[in-house]
XYZ file of C-alpha atoms in Angstrom:
635
model
C -79.587 -33.043 177.567
C -79.913 -36.248 175.555
C -76.356 -37.339 176.389
C -77.010 -36.878 180.116
C -80.249 -38.889 179.934
C -78.394 -41.758 178.262
C -75.757 -41.622 180.994
C -78.412 -41.824 183.731
C -80.167 -44.773 182.026
C -76.901 -46.677 181.749
C -76.156 -45.965 185.430
C -79.553 -47.292 186.498
C -78.687 -50.689 185.168
C -75.066 -50.736 186.225
C -73.842 -53.257 188.743
C -72.302 -50.472 190.820
C -75.638 -48.744 191.381
C -77.432 -52.005 192.153
C -74.872 -52.764 194.810
C -75.214 -49.250 196.187
C -79.013 -49.567 196.360
C -78.618 -52.798 198.279
C -76.352 -50.977 200.730
C -78.943 -48.295 201.489
C -81.257 -48.980 204.447
C -84.244 -48.348 202.183
C -83.645 -51.732 200.594
C -83.283 -55.166 202.184
C -80.447 -57.145 200.619
C -82.412 -60.396 200.864
C -85.907 -61.665 200.188
C -88.412 -63.431 202.394
C -89.137 -66.902 201.012
C -90.576 -70.130 202.318
C -87.155 -71.462 203.275
C -86.231 -68.495 205.529
C -89.632 -67.399 206.888
C -90.898 -68.485 210.306
C -94.194 -67.748 212.022
C -94.757 -67.085 215.741
C -98.108 -67.204 217.519
C -99.333 -66.947 221.091
C -100.893 -70.368 220.394
C -97.627 -71.745 219.027
C -95.381 -74.432 220.461
C -91.589 -74.348 220.603
C -91.417 -78.104 221.055
C -93.738 -79.442 218.365
C -93.961 -76.395 216.104
C -92.125 -76.114 212.802
C -92.401 -72.370 212.315
C -94.987 -72.736 209.578
C -98.328 -70.964 209.404
C -100.048 -74.194 210.429
C -97.568 -75.078 213.207
C -96.017 -71.827 214.460
C -93.377 -71.375 217.135
C -94.183 -69.679 220.440
C -91.133 -67.449 220.950
C -88.792 -65.233 218.962
C -85.735 -66.967 220.398
C -86.943 -70.360 219.119
C -87.301 -68.827 215.660
C -83.772 -67.442 215.798
C -82.430 -70.836 216.879
C -84.244 -72.544 214.027
C -82.788 -70.153 211.441
C -79.308 -69.789 212.934
C -77.666 -71.673 210.057
C -79.379 -69.558 207.388
C -77.809 -66.391 205.955
C -81.086 -64.480 206.433
C -84.460 -64.836 208.124
C -87.926 -63.238 208.211
C -89.781 -63.640 211.494
C -93.501 -62.826 211.534
C -95.641 -62.506 214.676
C -99.360 -63.287 214.414
C -101.799 -60.714 215.839
C -105.384 -61.421 216.867
C -108.179 -59.031 215.837
C -110.243 -59.216 219.029
C -107.718 -58.167 221.679
C -104.130 -56.906 222.154
C -101.677 -59.668 221.333
C -98.735 -59.647 223.779
C -95.427 -61.432 223.281
C -93.569 -61.239 226.576
C -89.787 -61.530 226.566
C -88.050 -63.084 229.551
C -84.583 -62.093 228.339
C -83.209 -59.436 226.021
C -82.849 -60.744 222.474
C -79.835 -60.160 220.242
C -80.947 -60.006 216.622
C -78.412 -61.259 214.040
C -77.565 -59.726 210.684
C -80.002 -59.984 207.790
C -83.144 -60.231 209.904
C -86.631 -58.859 209.356
C -88.888 -58.857 212.429
C -92.495 -57.853 211.803
C -96.157 -58.471 212.480
C -97.501 -61.019 209.976
C -98.507 -58.675 207.099
C -102.013 -60.111 206.392
C -102.920 -59.661 210.072
C -102.398 -55.902 209.783
C -105.555 -55.708 207.661
C -107.747 -56.914 210.553
C -105.753 -56.376 213.761
C -103.374 -54.012 215.532
C -99.631 -54.740 215.396
C -98.363 -57.442 217.706
C -97.016 -56.123 221.036
C -93.571 -57.191 222.225
C -93.118 -56.345 225.890
C -90.597 -56.716 228.670
C -93.274 -56.581 231.363
C -95.394 -58.955 233.334
C -98.934 -58.428 232.011
C -101.366 -59.137 234.857
C -105.095 -59.420 234.247
C -106.158 -60.582 237.725
C -108.398 -58.169 239.668
C -107.071 -56.151 242.597
C -107.985 -57.214 246.114
C -109.111 -54.708 248.748
C -107.043 -54.637 251.919
C -108.908 -55.717 255.030
C -107.111 -53.188 257.238
C -106.755 -50.052 255.067
C -107.996 -48.306 251.935
C -105.175 -49.844 249.882
C -105.678 -52.122 246.906
C -103.337 -55.108 246.665
C -102.154 -57.300 243.806
C -100.094 -60.445 244.363
C -97.251 -60.612 241.816
C -95.211 -63.444 243.317
C -95.703 -65.607 240.239
C -94.607 -62.828 237.874
C -91.729 -61.261 239.824
C -90.653 -63.646 242.536
C -87.339 -62.273 243.857
C -86.512 -60.410 240.671
C -86.519 -56.935 242.218
C -83.037 -55.394 242.071
C -81.899 -52.278 243.830
C -80.357 -50.817 240.663
C -83.505 -51.299 238.575
C -86.288 -48.744 238.618
C -89.688 -50.105 237.698
C -92.791 -48.296 236.614
C -96.359 -49.458 236.792
C -98.992 -48.954 234.135
C -102.730 -49.431 234.337
C -103.168 -50.250 230.672
C -101.852 -46.993 229.108
C -101.760 -44.890 232.310
C -98.519 -44.402 234.183
C -98.796 -44.852 237.963
C -96.285 -43.078 240.211
C -94.197 -45.047 242.679
C -94.441 -43.623 246.197
C -92.344 -40.486 246.665
C -92.038 -37.282 248.692
C -93.278 -33.877 247.686
C -90.857 -31.716 245.721
C -88.095 -30.638 248.152
C -85.257 -28.099 247.917
C -81.728 -28.659 249.127
C -79.971 -25.872 251.027
C -76.512 -25.871 249.481
C -74.199 -28.162 247.596
C -71.311 -30.244 248.878
C -70.001 -30.873 245.347
C -70.133 -27.633 243.437
C -68.473 -28.131 240.049
C -66.383 -31.048 241.289
C -65.032 -32.929 238.294
C -64.022 -36.575 238.512
C -64.465 -36.537 242.276
C -64.632 -39.579 244.506
C -68.154 -40.791 245.154
C -68.258 -39.427 248.686
C -68.076 -35.886 247.270
C -71.494 -36.054 245.638
C -74.151 -34.686 247.947
C -75.877 -31.697 249.476
C -77.171 -30.211 252.711
C -80.923 -30.550 253.087
C -83.257 -28.289 255.026
C -84.466 -28.962 258.539
C -87.688 -30.966 258.639
C -87.524 -32.223 255.052
C -86.342 -35.683 256.122
C -87.936 -36.681 259.451
C -85.724 -38.038 262.227
C -88.114 -40.978 262.565
C -87.049 -42.407 259.208
C -84.724 -45.403 259.224
C -81.499 -44.214 257.595
C -79.478 -47.394 258.037
C -77.603 -48.735 254.999
C -80.144 -51.508 254.559
C -83.020 -49.050 254.428
C -81.205 -46.527 252.215
C -80.644 -49.276 249.653
C -84.325 -48.975 248.754
C -84.298 -45.199 248.293
C -84.009 -43.358 245.018
C -83.205 -39.659 244.648
C -84.087 -37.492 241.663
C -82.258 -34.151 241.626
C -83.044 -31.215 239.338
C -79.919 -29.125 238.744
C -79.691 -25.932 236.756
C -79.073 -27.739 233.468
C -79.520 -31.368 234.371
C -81.597 -34.015 236.041
C -79.740 -36.806 237.812
C -81.073 -40.033 239.285
C -79.176 -41.575 242.185
C -79.254 -44.262 244.782
C -78.564 -42.883 248.271
C -75.236 -43.705 249.932
C -75.415 -42.059 253.376
C -77.669 -39.686 255.253
C -76.626 -37.830 258.396
C -79.430 -36.190 260.370
C -77.022 -34.336 262.684
C -75.377 -32.192 260.000
C -78.233 -32.692 257.498
C -76.059 -34.082 254.713
C -77.071 -36.569 252.040
C -74.548 -38.386 249.822
C -75.282 -40.423 246.716
C -73.502 -43.314 245.009
C -73.560 -42.357 241.348
C -71.613 -39.403 239.914
C -73.583 -36.312 239.027
C -73.534 -34.390 235.792
C -69.825 -33.528 236.145
C -70.108 -30.112 234.509
C -72.227 -28.804 237.359
C -72.479 -31.447 240.087
C -74.980 -30.566 242.786
C -74.479 -26.987 241.731
C -75.699 -24.000 243.739
C -77.231 -21.656 241.205
C -79.141 -18.367 241.171
C -82.190 -19.837 239.507
C -83.197 -21.919 242.509
C -83.227 -25.213 240.658
C -81.923 -27.086 243.694
C -84.914 -29.428 243.780
C -85.243 -33.137 244.482
C -87.570 -36.033 245.236
C -86.974 -39.043 247.436
C -88.714 -42.125 246.133
C -89.615 -45.539 247.532
C -88.894 -44.572 251.150
C -90.565 -47.237 253.352
C -91.772 -44.688 255.919
C -93.838 -42.712 253.388
C -97.520 -43.164 254.188
C -99.055 -44.566 251.037
C -102.612 -43.995 252.257
C -101.952 -40.236 252.065
C -100.734 -40.440 248.461
C -103.598 -41.332 246.113
C -102.492 -42.697 242.780
C -99.130 -43.989 244.053
C -97.863 -47.527 244.669
C -95.210 -49.545 246.495
C -93.741 -52.994 245.885
C -93.725 -55.160 249.019
C -91.998 -58.459 249.784
C -92.337 -60.590 252.910
C -92.136 -64.293 253.670
C -91.599 -65.351 250.064
C -94.600 -63.353 248.869
C -94.374 -60.284 246.596
C -97.254 -57.884 246.118
C -98.136 -54.333 245.084
C -99.869 -51.898 247.424
C -101.757 -49.150 245.611
C -103.677 -46.193 246.992
C -106.635 -45.581 244.646
C -107.670 -42.108 243.598
C -111.006 -40.757 244.925
C -112.634 -41.604 241.588
C -111.326 -45.178 241.748
C -112.494 -45.536 245.344
C -115.962 -44.338 244.428
C -116.387 -46.416 241.276
C -114.170 -49.404 242.071
C -112.494 -49.229 238.687
C -110.237 -52.172 237.838
C -107.852 -51.829 234.869
C -108.112 -54.494 232.178
C -104.447 -55.265 232.717
C -101.480 -54.091 234.764
C -98.010 -53.929 233.204
C -95.033 -54.246 235.558
C -91.713 -54.197 233.617
C -89.133 -56.929 234.108
C -86.644 -56.233 231.298
C -84.637 -53.079 230.735
C -84.161 -53.777 227.008
C -86.084 -55.775 224.424
C -83.542 -55.992 221.599
C -79.809 -55.381 221.208
C -78.230 -55.077 217.773
C -74.462 -55.247 218.120
C -72.087 -55.497 215.146
C -74.844 -56.461 212.737
C -75.775 -55.477 209.188
C -79.139 -55.219 207.459
C -81.748 -55.577 210.216
C -85.335 -54.348 209.874
C -87.867 -54.044 212.706
C -91.261 -52.897 211.442
C -95.019 -52.921 212.032
C -94.755 -53.816 215.721
C -95.536 -52.263 219.076
C -92.647 -52.293 221.551
C -93.711 -51.453 225.088
C -93.080 -51.557 228.840
C -89.437 -51.702 229.903
C -87.592 -50.794 233.125
C -84.797 -48.325 233.925
C -81.314 -49.465 234.936
C -78.929 -47.228 236.887
C -75.800 -47.542 234.746
C -72.995 -46.657 237.111
C -73.451 -49.807 239.159
C -73.045 -52.092 236.150
C -69.853 -53.878 235.008
C -67.974 -52.004 232.305
C -66.616 -55.074 230.527
C -68.230 -54.894 227.099
C -67.375 -52.512 224.304
C -71.053 -51.779 223.790
C -71.469 -50.737 227.383
C -68.410 -48.490 227.252
C -69.812 -46.872 224.124
C -72.962 -46.025 226.037
C -71.068 -44.393 228.895
C -69.080 -42.332 226.404
C -72.192 -40.965 224.723
C -74.695 -40.509 227.498
C -73.285 -37.150 228.658
C -73.119 -35.468 225.255
C -74.688 -32.024 225.465
C -78.346 -31.229 225.565
C -80.157 -30.343 228.739
C -77.933 -32.395 230.991
C -77.694 -36.153 231.113
C -79.960 -38.563 232.806
C -78.000 -41.732 233.646
C -79.357 -43.613 230.643
C -77.920 -47.056 229.998
C -80.941 -48.837 228.561
C -83.399 -48.539 225.708
C -86.252 -50.503 224.175
C -83.922 -51.137 221.231
C -80.186 -50.496 221.542
C -77.654 -50.807 218.740
C -73.865 -50.421 218.572
C -71.273 -50.721 215.787
C -73.873 -51.685 213.190
C -75.099 -50.552 209.790
C -78.125 -50.723 207.513
C -80.837 -50.633 210.182
C -84.471 -49.819 209.409
C -87.140 -49.026 212.000
C -90.477 -48.568 210.272
C -94.141 -48.532 211.259
C -93.316 -48.911 214.971
C -95.209 -47.868 218.078
C -92.644 -47.456 220.866
C -94.195 -46.525 224.190
C -93.849 -46.798 227.948
C -90.072 -47.117 227.770
C -88.114 -47.375 231.002
C -85.377 -45.156 229.522
C -84.753 -44.329 225.832
C -86.957 -45.582 223.044
C -84.121 -46.096 220.549
C -80.465 -45.764 221.553
C -78.118 -45.972 218.571
C -74.378 -45.482 218.947
C -71.592 -45.852 216.392
C -73.883 -46.956 213.586
C -74.330 -45.968 209.948
C -77.046 -45.987 207.292
C -80.115 -45.787 209.490
C -83.695 -44.989 208.621
C -86.466 -44.337 211.166
C -89.826 -43.579 209.584
C -93.599 -43.767 209.895
C -93.369 -44.464 213.623
C -94.832 -43.229 216.906
C -92.965 -42.791 220.202
C -95.070 -42.128 223.290
C -94.303 -41.879 227.002
C -90.620 -42.654 227.385
C -88.818 -42.108 230.679
C -85.842 -40.518 228.919
C -85.354 -39.607 225.245
C -87.523 -40.972 222.479
C -84.441 -41.365 220.284
C -80.781 -41.077 221.325
C -78.570 -40.962 218.227
C -74.823 -40.783 218.828
C -71.789 -41.176 216.584
C -73.945 -41.797 213.515
C -73.423 -41.348 209.807
C -76.102 -41.204 207.111
C -79.310 -41.280 209.136
C -82.839 -40.329 208.100
C -85.725 -39.685 210.504
C -88.984 -38.887 208.740
C -92.732 -38.974 209.424
C -92.283 -39.662 213.128
C -94.488 -38.485 215.990
C -93.066 -38.151 219.506
C -95.310 -37.433 222.481
C -94.340 -37.158 226.154
C -90.667 -38.074 226.247
C -88.830 -37.663 229.562
C -91.913 -38.325 231.634
C -90.689 -40.025 234.777
C -88.233 -37.338 235.854
C -89.296 -34.492 233.592
C -86.211 -34.564 231.444
C -85.794 -35.944 227.982
C -85.796 -34.875 224.350
C -87.627 -36.160 221.327
C -84.240 -36.589 219.659
C -80.858 -36.130 221.273
C -77.878 -36.415 218.964
C -74.135 -36.048 219.340
C -71.105 -36.451 217.100
C -73.226 -37.322 214.084
C -72.883 -36.623 210.378
C -75.454 -36.483 207.599
C -78.486 -36.606 209.864
C -81.694 -35.631 208.085
C -84.783 -35.050 210.255
C -88.005 -34.080 208.514
C -91.752 -34.167 209.197
C -91.183 -34.763 212.894
C -93.951 -33.961 215.355
C -92.424 -33.319 218.783
C -95.099 -32.810 221.429
C -94.772 -32.035 225.137
C -91.051 -32.653 225.539
C -89.941 -31.415 228.993
C -86.404 -30.679 227.773
C -85.509 -30.047 224.147
C -87.395 -31.079 221.054
C -84.102 -31.793 219.330
C -80.679 -31.310 220.871
C -77.503 -31.771 218.846
C -73.915 -31.349 219.918
C -70.375 -32.460 219.536
C -66.727 -31.484 219.538
C -64.747 -29.906 216.715
C -66.084 -30.967 213.293
C -68.019 -33.833 214.862
C -71.400 -32.560 213.669
C -71.899 -31.883 209.964
C -74.725 -31.781 207.480
C -77.552 -32.085 209.954
C -80.920 -30.881 208.689
C -84.171 -30.298 210.596
C -87.108 -29.381 208.371
C -90.895 -29.340 208.014
C -91.412 -30.299 211.638
C -93.634 -29.212 214.526
C -92.379 -28.589 218.067
C -95.185 -27.961 220.527
C -95.954 -28.204 224.211
C -99.400 -27.638 225.621
C -98.893 -29.123 229.082
C -96.000 -28.745 231.486
C -95.473 -28.813 235.220
C -93.174 -25.809 235.350
C -91.952 -26.647 238.847
C -90.662 -30.015 237.658
C -89.156 -28.904 234.360
C -85.517 -28.017 233.996
C -83.613 -25.311 232.208
C -81.787 -25.102 228.873
C -85.074 -25.927 227.276
C -85.807 -25.070 223.649
C -87.501 -26.496 220.602
C -84.135 -26.965 218.884
C -80.867 -26.758 220.810
C -77.387 -27.002 219.314
C -73.943 -26.992 220.874
C -71.540 -27.537 218.005
C -68.075 -26.694 219.271
C -65.409 -25.213 216.969
C -67.011 -26.358 213.734
C -65.239 -25.594 210.459
C -67.875 -27.508 208.450
C -71.498 -26.668 207.669
C -73.088 -28.188 210.742
C -76.835 -27.657 211.195
C -79.569 -26.357 208.886
C -82.960 -25.643 210.497
C -85.694 -24.637 208.074
C -89.475 -24.641 207.544
C -90.392 -25.588 211.118
C -93.104 -24.403 213.515
C -92.207 -24.017 217.207
C -94.407 -23.057 220.155
C -92.935 -24.462 223.315
C -94.493 -22.676 226.289
C -92.946 -21.783 229.661
C -90.186 -23.513 231.586
C -88.639 -23.283 235.040
C -86.163 -20.385 235.327
C -83.770 -20.229 232.380
C -85.197 -21.822 229.268
C -88.246 -21.899 227.076
C -86.524 -20.711 223.891
C -87.502 -21.539 220.347
C -84.113 -21.691 218.630
C -81.265 -22.103 221.104
C -77.815 -22.017 219.518
C -75.494 -22.739 222.411
C -71.770 -23.135 223.037
C -69.738 -23.041 219.849
C -72.683 -23.073 217.444
C -71.019 -21.577 214.408
C -71.841 -22.809 210.914
C -75.564 -23.010 211.731
C -78.291 -21.802 209.374
C -81.930 -21.193 210.351
C -84.439 -19.907 207.832
C -88.173 -19.949 207.114
C -89.196 -20.917 210.672
C -92.191 -19.716 212.691
C -91.375 -19.385 216.408
C -93.988 -18.216 218.971
C -95.697 -18.834 222.367
C -92.445 -19.046 224.298
C -91.276 -18.832 227.869
C -88.364 -16.626 226.879
C -86.872 -15.184 223.705
C -87.717 -16.765 220.359
C -84.011 -17.106 219.688
C -80.990 -17.374 221.966
C -77.539 -17.318 220.370
C -75.101 -18.049 223.152
C -71.311 -18.235 223.062
C -70.671 -19.109 219.449
C -67.422 -17.170 219.612
C -64.748 -19.266 217.970
C -60.962 -18.941 217.946
C -60.606 -20.560 214.529
C -60.485 -17.878 211.794
C -61.880 -20.265 209.211
C -65.272 -20.243 210.959
C -65.774 -16.613 209.984
C -66.659 -17.980 206.565
C -69.359 -20.113 208.213
C -71.232 -17.774 210.577
C -74.539 -18.166 212.325
C -77.020 -17.330 209.590
C -80.641 -16.428 210.460
C -82.961 -15.337 207.683
C -86.622 -15.272 206.653
C -87.917 -16.308 210.102
C -90.954 -15.039 212.005
C -89.928 -14.628 215.657
C -92.662 -13.733 218.146
C -91.722 -12.531 221.632
C -94.291 -13.410 224.324
C -92.197 -14.186 227.423
C -94.256 -16.590 229.532
C -91.553 -17.352 232.102
C -92.215 -15.533 235.399
C -88.605 -15.881 236.616
C -86.587 -14.801 233.586
C -86.144 -11.436 231.872
C -84.989 -11.555 228.264
C -85.049 -9.239 225.304
C -86.752 -9.807 221.986
C -83.509 -11.253 220.683
C -80.956 -12.785 223.014
C -77.413 -12.686 221.640
C -74.426 -13.473 223.850
C -70.695 -13.518 223.001
C -71.083 -13.803 219.265
C -68.361 -14.250 216.695
C -70.174 -13.681 213.413
C -73.913 -13.370 212.808
C -75.931 -12.809 209.660
C -79.437 -11.671 210.638
C -81.503 -10.600 207.661
C -85.109 -10.481 206.376
C -86.608 -11.684 209.687
C -89.918 -10.501 211.116
C -89.621 -9.880 214.877
C -92.871 -9.299 216.761
C -93.379 -8.429 220.424
C -96.632 -9.213 222.223
C -95.306 -7.217 225.186
C -95.943 -3.466 225.118
C -92.533 -2.790 226.584
C -90.086 -5.657 226.111
C -87.014 -5.479 228.373
C -84.760 -4.880 225.374
C -84.683 -5.291 221.631
C -81.339 -7.053 221.829
C -80.412 -8.651 225.137
C -76.643 -9.085 225.278
C -76.436 -9.513 229.051
C -72.932 -8.865 230.346
C -71.353 -9.565 226.983
C -71.561 -6.098 225.408
C -67.792 -5.883 225.272
C -67.712 -9.019 223.138
C -69.673 -7.401 220.303
C -67.164 -6.461 217.632
C -67.940 -4.144 214.746
C -68.364 -7.083 212.386
C -70.835 -9.007 214.575
C -73.771 -8.281 212.265
């Protein structure tokens, strides 16, 4: 209508709309000009430089100091066309409000984005040991005495992850902390099997301080430092609390698996492709056992990356910050429970790290972490080789993450908690959760107005996307036009509760999650898991339509325990329509039906195509032991 068109035109030029556009993360509320733009170069100088193109600074921190009195700043990093351009941070940097951090735009026409790293980048060649087959690399100059017992470091040969020395996959016998909630630390442990931990190992407190234990529970992976080990009664106790919902839980699926890592007595010469950090007499070096191919060909990597920092950037209580067109790489993992709990930001992390999903890893660090902030844009980024999460955002609003790549993170690619108005679009995630085989492409909790589209989630060992929260703490979340695929998994190291999309939206009375126009083929998992759509505890008010789900370890859809005591939720049931659901059942240890529905409250299931590639599926509808819960109005 002509009157409506006139109204829209007037609104476009109104001051209210201009202010609103400035508030959106799609728009920076300031411009880059000569008086607020500084240049950084690997050939720069913090002492004599001015931050100009002709006399650049050397470090980001010097640029922030130089612009501290300005209301806004644009910081550009030069990148060289002939080789990777590394900017190594010695300390985590806090970015202030109204900041743009980016590769110098003209350089992007001839070079790759600049690389900001928290690692020591070592280009010296390895030396061959005179007494064994080990290769050795002196890192005294890079690390000195930096090694801390609560910091877990990885090693990369260029882009290839190298495993720190560890045992084979072991199984504990039975738990000493089954479902213990809020227990004292000496309750967390298990009984191990005879012969798994040799009596010849030094189990003194000093030696145990170097050990690390990774435990795979039924629905969780935990990482611990070891507190005590008693060979007489074969008990092992850890320092950090476990996933309190299950603890070291005995379970029928046999997921009582663990590794011990960095034990001094482990013979490195019998573990090709693994490494150990050594320190003696003021000298620090790496011992590495080369693979047979490396022994035969004497291959030396162009560079070795050994992380020093656990985080590159922290954005706390800031507004209008953009990080774009950069590569952020190589950070370490910090065990959180041993850290002081003094800051609000740290407490926020502890509150969010156990929100739903496939069980919490003890994640306290990320390549970029942000708390209590708004108007953040992450665009054109390559985030890889992260010690823990790629992005960890908590209690923030108006976020956009787009046109970016996340590859090889130890935990989640993106952890998004307590958010409002967030858009994730045109993002590719490959190999999250790599170090301990647990991690999602996106894990989200207690978030509103989260729009995820055109996401490519590849080879996630846990969930592609997991979303959860308490009553009415998840609303208006959309997942659309995305691909969830896994073509490679070590089933013995994967955990359970694994699906392409997993929700646990408790007691919702609001429209919570809408999943539409996605393709999911996720492959097998260990024991329970390997679903396409997994609507877990309390997932009422969820809609899934126009999805293709196939090549699965278990059922294409699992609706579990969405029974809700609130009558109002009957108006917002679980609604599944116009989906193609293919039953293939690749898991050897699990028996599911074509459709797995447990303890439902209200379900609308209409116009779906359900296909079985098994001649005789166990059941059309698998309701387990919950048949009595199916009321007449379930469907």
